[in-house]
Tab-separated table of C-alpha atoms and ligand atoms in Angstrom:
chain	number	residue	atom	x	y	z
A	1	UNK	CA	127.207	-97.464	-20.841
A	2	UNK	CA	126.973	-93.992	-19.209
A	3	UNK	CA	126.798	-90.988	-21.004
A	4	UNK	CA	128.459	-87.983	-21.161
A	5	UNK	CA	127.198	-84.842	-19.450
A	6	UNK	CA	126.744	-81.611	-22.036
A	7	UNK	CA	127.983	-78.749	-19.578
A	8	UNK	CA	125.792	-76.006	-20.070
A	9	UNK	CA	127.118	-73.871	-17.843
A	10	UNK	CA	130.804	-74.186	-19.481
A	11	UNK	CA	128.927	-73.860	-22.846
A	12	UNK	CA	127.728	-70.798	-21.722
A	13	UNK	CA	130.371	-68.897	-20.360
A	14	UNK	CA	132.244	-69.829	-23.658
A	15	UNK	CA	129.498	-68.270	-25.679
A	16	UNK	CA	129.122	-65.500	-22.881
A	17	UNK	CA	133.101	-64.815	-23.544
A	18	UNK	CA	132.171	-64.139	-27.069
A	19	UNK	CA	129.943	-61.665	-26.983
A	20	UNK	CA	131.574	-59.628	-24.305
A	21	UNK	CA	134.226	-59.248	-26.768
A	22	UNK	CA	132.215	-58.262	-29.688
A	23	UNK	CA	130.297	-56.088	-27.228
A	24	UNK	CA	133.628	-54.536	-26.676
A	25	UNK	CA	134.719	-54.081	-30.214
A	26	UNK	CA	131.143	-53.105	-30.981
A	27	UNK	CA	131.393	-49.630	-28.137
A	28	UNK	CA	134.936	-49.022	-29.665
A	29	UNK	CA	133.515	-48.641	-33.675
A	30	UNK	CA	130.007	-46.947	-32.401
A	31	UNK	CA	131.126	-45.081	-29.235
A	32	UNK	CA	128.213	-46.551	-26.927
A	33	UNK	CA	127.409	-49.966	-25.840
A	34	UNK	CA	124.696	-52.436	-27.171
A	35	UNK	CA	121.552	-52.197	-25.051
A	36	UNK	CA	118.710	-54.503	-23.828
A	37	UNK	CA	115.370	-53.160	-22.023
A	38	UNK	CA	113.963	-55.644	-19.894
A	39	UNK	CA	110.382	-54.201	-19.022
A	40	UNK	CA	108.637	-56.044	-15.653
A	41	UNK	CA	105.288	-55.575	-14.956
A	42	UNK	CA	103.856	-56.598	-11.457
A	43	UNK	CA	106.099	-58.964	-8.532
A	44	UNK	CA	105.966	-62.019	-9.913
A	45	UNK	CA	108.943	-63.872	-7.356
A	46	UNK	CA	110.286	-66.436	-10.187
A	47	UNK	CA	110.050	-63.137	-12.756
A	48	UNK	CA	111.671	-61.173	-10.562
A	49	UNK	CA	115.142	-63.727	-10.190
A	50	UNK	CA	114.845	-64.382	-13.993
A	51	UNK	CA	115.124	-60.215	-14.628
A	52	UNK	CA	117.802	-59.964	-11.950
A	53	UNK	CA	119.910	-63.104	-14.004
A	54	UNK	CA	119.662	-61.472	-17.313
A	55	UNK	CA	120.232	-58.148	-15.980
A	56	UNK	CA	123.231	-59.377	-14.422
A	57	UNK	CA	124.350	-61.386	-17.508
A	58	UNK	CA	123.949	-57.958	-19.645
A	59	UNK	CA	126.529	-56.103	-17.240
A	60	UNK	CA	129.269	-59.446	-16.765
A	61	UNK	CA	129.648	-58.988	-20.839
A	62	UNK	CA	129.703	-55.380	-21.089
A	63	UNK	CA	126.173	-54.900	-22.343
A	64	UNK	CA	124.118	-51.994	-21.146
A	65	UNK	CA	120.406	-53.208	-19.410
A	66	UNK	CA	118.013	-50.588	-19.177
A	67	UNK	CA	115.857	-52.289	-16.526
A	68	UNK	CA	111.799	-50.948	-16.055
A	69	UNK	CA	109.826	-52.410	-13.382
A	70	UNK	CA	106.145	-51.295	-14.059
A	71	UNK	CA	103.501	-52.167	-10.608
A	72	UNK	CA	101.114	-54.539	-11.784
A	73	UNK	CA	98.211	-52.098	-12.167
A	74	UNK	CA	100.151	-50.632	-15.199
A	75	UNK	CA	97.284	-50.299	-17.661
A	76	UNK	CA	97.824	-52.221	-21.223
A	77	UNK	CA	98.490	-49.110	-22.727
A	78	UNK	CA	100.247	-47.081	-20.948
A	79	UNK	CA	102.558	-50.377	-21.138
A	80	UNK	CA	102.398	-50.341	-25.016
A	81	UNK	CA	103.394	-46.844	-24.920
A	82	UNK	CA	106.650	-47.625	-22.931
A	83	UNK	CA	107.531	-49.951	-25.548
A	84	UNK	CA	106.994	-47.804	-28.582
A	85	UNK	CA	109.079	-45.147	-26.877
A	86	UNK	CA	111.308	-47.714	-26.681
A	87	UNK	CA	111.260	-48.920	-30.135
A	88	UNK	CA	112.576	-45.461	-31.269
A	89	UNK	CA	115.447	-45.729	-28.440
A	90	UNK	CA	118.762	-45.548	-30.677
A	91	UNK	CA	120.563	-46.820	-27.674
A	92	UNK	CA	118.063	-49.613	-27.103
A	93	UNK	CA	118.984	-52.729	-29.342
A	94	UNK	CA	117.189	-55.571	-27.681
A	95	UNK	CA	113.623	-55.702	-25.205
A	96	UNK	CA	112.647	-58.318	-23.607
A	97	UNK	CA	108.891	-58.016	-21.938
A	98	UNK	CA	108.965	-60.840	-19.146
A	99	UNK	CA	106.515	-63.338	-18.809
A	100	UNK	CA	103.505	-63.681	-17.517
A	101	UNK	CA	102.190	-60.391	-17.412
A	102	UNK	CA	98.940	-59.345	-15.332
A	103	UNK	CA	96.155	-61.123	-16.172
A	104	UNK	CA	94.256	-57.929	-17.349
A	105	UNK	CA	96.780	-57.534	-20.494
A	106	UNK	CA	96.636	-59.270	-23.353
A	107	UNK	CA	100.429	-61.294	-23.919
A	108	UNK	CA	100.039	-61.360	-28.101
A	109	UNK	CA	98.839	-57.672	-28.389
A	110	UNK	CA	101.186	-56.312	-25.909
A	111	UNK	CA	104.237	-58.082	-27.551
A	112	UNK	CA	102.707	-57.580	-31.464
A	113	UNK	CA	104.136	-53.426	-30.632
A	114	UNK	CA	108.045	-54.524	-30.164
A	115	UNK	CA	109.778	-53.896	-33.057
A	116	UNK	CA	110.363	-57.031	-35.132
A	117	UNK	CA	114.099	-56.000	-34.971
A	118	UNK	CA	114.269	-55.643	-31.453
A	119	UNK	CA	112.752	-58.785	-30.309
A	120	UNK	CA	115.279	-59.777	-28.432
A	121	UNK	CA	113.137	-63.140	-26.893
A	122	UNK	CA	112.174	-64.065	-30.638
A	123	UNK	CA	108.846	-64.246	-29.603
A	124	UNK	CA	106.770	-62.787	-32.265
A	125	UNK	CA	104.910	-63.970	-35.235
A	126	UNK	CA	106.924	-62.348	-37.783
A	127	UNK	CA	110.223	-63.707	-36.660
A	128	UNK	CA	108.218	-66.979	-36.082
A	129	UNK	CA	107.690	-66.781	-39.802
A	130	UNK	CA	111.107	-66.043	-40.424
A	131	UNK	CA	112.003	-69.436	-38.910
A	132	UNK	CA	109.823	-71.436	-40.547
A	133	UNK	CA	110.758	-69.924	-44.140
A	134	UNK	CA	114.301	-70.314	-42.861
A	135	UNK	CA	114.725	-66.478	-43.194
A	136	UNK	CA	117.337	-64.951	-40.854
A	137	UNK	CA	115.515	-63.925	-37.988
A	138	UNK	CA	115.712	-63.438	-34.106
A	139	UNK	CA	115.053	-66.942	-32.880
A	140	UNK	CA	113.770	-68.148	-29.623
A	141	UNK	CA	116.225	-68.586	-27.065
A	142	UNK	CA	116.471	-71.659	-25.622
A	143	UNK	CA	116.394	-73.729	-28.662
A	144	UNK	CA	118.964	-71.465	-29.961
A	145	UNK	CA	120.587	-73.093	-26.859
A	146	UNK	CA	119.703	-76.781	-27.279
A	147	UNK	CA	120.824	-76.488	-30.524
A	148	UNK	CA	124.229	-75.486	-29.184
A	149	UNK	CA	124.165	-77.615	-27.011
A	150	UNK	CA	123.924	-80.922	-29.625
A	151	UNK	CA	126.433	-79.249	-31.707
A	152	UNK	CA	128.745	-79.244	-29.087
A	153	UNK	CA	128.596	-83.368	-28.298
A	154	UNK	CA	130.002	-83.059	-31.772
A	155	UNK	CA	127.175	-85.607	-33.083
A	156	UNK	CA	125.644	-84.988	-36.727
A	157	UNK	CA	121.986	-83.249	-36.642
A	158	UNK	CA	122.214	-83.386	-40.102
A	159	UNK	CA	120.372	-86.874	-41.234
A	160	UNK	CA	119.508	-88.016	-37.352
A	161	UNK	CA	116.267	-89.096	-36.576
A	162	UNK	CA	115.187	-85.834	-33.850
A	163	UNK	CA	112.337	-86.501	-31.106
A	164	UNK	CA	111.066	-83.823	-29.730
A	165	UNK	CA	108.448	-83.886	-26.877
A	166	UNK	CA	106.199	-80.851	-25.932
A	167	UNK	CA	105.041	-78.870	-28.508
A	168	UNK	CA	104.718	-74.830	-27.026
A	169	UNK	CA	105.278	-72.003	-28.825
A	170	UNK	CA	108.690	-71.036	-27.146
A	171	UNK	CA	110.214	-74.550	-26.790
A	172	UNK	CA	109.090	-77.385	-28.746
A	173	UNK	CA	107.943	-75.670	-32.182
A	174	UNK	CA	110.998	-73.622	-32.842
A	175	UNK	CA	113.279	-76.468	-32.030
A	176	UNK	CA	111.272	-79.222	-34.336
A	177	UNK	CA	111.997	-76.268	-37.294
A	178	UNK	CA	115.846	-75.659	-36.099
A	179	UNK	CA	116.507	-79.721	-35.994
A	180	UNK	CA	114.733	-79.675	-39.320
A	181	UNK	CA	116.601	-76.926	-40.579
A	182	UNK	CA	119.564	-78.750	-39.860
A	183	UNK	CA	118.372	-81.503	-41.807
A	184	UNK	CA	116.793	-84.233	-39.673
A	185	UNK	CA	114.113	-86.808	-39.291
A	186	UNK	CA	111.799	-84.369	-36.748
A	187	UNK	CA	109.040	-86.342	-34.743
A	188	UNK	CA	106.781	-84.503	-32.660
A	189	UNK	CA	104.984	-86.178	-29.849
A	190	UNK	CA	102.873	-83.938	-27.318
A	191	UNK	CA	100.145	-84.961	-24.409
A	192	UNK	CA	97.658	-86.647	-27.041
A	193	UNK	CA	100.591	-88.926	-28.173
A	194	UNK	CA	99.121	-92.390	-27.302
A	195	UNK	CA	103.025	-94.220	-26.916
A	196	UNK	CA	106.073	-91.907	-26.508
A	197	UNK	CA	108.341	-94.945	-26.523
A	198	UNK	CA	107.183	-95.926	-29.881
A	199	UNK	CA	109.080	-92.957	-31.358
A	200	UNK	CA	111.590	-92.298	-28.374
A	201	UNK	CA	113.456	-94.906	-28.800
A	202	UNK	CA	114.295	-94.700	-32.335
A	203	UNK	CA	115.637	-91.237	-31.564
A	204	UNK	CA	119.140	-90.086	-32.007
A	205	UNK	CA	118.357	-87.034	-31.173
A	206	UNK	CA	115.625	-86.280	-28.357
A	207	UNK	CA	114.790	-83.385	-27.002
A	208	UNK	CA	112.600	-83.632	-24.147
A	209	UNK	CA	110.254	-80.336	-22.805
A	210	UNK	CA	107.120	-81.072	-21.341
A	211	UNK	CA	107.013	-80.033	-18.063
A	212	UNK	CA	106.666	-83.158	-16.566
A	213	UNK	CA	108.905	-84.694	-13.847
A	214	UNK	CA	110.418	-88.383	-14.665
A	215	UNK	CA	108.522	-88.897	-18.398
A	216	UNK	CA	111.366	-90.200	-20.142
A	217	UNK	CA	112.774	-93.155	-18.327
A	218	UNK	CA	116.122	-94.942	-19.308
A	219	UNK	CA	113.979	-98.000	-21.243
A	220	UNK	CA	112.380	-95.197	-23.518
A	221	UNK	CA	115.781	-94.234	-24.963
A	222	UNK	CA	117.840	-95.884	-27.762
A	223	UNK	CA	121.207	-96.564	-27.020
A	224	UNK	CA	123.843	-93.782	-27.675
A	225	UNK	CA	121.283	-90.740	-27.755
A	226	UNK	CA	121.777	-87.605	-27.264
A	227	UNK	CA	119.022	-86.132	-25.074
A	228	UNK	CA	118.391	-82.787	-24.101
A	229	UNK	CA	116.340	-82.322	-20.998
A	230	UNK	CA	114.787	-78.983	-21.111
A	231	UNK	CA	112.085	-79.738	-18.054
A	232	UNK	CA	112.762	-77.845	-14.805
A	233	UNK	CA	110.646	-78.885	-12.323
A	234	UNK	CA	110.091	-79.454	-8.515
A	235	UNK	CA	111.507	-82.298	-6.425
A	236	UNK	CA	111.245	-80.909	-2.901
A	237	UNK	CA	113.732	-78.251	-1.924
A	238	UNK	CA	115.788	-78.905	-5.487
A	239	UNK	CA	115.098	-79.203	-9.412
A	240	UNK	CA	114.672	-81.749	-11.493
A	241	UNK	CA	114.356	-81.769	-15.315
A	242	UNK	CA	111.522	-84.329	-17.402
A	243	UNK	CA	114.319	-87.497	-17.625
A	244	UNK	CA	114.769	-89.557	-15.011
A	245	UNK	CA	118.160	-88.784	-14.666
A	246	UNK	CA	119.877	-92.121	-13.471
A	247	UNK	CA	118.381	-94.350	-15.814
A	248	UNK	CA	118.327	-92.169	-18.924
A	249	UNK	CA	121.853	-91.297	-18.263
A	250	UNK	CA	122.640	-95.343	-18.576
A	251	UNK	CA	121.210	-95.590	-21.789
A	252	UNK	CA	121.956	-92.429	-23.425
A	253	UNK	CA	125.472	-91.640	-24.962
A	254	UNK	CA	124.905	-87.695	-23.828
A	255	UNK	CA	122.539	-86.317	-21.331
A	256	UNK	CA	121.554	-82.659	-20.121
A	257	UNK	CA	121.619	-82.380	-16.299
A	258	UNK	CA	118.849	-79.850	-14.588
A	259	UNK	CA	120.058	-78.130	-13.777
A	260	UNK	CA	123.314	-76.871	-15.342
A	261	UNK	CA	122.223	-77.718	-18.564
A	262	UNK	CA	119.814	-75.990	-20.450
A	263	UNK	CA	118.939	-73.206	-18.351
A	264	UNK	CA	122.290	-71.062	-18.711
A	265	UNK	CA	122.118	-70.857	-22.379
A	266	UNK	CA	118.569	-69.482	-22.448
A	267	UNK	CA	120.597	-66.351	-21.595
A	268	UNK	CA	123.293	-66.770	-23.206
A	269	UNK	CA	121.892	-66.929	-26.176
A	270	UNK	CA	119.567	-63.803	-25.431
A	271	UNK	CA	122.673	-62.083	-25.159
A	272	UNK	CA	123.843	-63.467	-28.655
A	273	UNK	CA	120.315	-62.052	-29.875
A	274	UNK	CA	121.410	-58.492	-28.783
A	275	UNK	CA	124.562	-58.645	-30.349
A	276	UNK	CA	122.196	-59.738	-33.474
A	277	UNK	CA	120.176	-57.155	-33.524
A	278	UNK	CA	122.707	-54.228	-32.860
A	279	UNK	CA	124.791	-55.837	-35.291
A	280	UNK	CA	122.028	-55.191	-37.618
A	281	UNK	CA	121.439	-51.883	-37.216
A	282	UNK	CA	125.673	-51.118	-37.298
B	1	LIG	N1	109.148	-65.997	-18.655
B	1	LIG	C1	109.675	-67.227	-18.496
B	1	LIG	N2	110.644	-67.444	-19.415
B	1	LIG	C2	110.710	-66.328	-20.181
B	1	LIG	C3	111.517	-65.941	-21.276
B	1	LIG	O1	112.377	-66.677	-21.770
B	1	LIG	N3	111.286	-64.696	-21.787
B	1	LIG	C4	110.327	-63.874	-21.279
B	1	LIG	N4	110.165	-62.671	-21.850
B	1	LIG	N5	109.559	-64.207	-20.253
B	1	LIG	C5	109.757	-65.423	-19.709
């Protein structure tokens, strides 16, 4: 068998085509477009491409980016201040603080003074929260994405037995409460899991993000799966995601590449969290 690739690039400039047209409808009833703040502090090179994507993402779908780049001595509070002004910003609906910051600020304080409404990453503890009390909330990005992406194979979440590996705060959480939300079996395995394979394999659903290249290999995965490769990691000049892509992709029934699969719907799905929040605030 060989599975079918998800497309997330295709997934993403269908989702992308959405909100460019709600963004349009939206500056037609209000008379000014929805607007994301993306605040940079310091030179960070892999920072500094992922600001330039989103920033370009904002303008392809007729969303207005407000873009602040902040030299890394920026003191903690003079950073907070920026984002309190921007809090009260009518025409700022979304901000996104990219990460890592300099190692003299504090990450949780800094982004504990965005405005719960305007989170546009999902990031905080209150929306968090939300998720897990299945509240409506502004969810994490990515696996807003991933969960797209299953949807899309057309496959049921809704009674599957869901692996996920890696357990951060940004990834692997929020997506073991989204699958569960959706009403499946949710395993979590992480680096103190003695034998991935034990649980991989009786996953139709596995979701894969622990930064490590090659961990799932096609004889960890049960026949049919869909698997959702969220790693992005380096293999020479190119990337590679945590699946070892030929023999997963002989097992599996649908398979993520890296990259081209998860990776464009981080954004676009930040962009559906702007629309969210404007939306909100209509
Ligand atoms: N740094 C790496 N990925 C992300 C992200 O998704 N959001 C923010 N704010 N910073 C990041």
């Amino acid at each position: 068998m060989s599975a079918r690739i998800i497309d997330g690039k295709q997934l993403a400039h269908e989702i992308k085509s959405q909100v460019r047209s709600e963004a349009e409808a939206y500056l037609i009833r209000n008379g000014r477009r929805m607007g994301l703040a993306v605040i940079l502090v310091g030179d960070d090179f892999a920072s500094n491409i992922y600001v330039r994507n989103k920033i370009n993402a904002c303008n392809e779908v007729n969303i207005r980016s407000f873009s602040f780049r902040l030299p890394a001595s920026t003191s903690e509070s003079e950073l907070i201040e920026l984002i309190h002004r921007l809090n009260n910003d009518e025409s700022v609906d979304g901000i996104l603080v990219q990460l890592p910051l300099p190692p003299h600020m504090r990450q949780n304080v800094v982004l504990s003074h965005i405005s719960v409404y305007k989170d546009a990453d999902g990031f905080l503890a209150e929306n968090a929260g939300n998720l897990m009390l299945g509240n409506p909330s502004l969810n994490a990005c990515t696996p807003c994405g991933i969960i797209e992406l299953i949807r899309s194979t057309g496959r049921p979440i809704d009674g599957a037995n869901a692996v996920v590996i890696g357990r951060s705060n940004i990834v692997g959480k929020p997506i073991a409460l989204m699958l569960l939300e959706n009403h499946a079996t949710v395993t979590m395995c992480h680096s103190h899991t003695t034998d991935y394979a034990d649980f991989t394999r009786r996953a139709d659903i596995l979701v894969v993000a622990a930064g490590v290249k090659g961990l799932v290999t096609g004889d960890m995965v049960k026949e049919g799966a869909v698997v959702i490769d969220v790693g992005m990691n380096r293999d020479g000049k190119n990337i590679c995601g945590d699946c070892d892509f030929d023999s997963v992709s002989k097992v599996a029934g649908y398979i993520t590449p890296v990259p081209g699969g998860v990776g464009p719907m981080t954004i676009a799905m930040l962009l559906k969290n702007i629309v969210k929040a404007a939306l909100r605030l209509e």
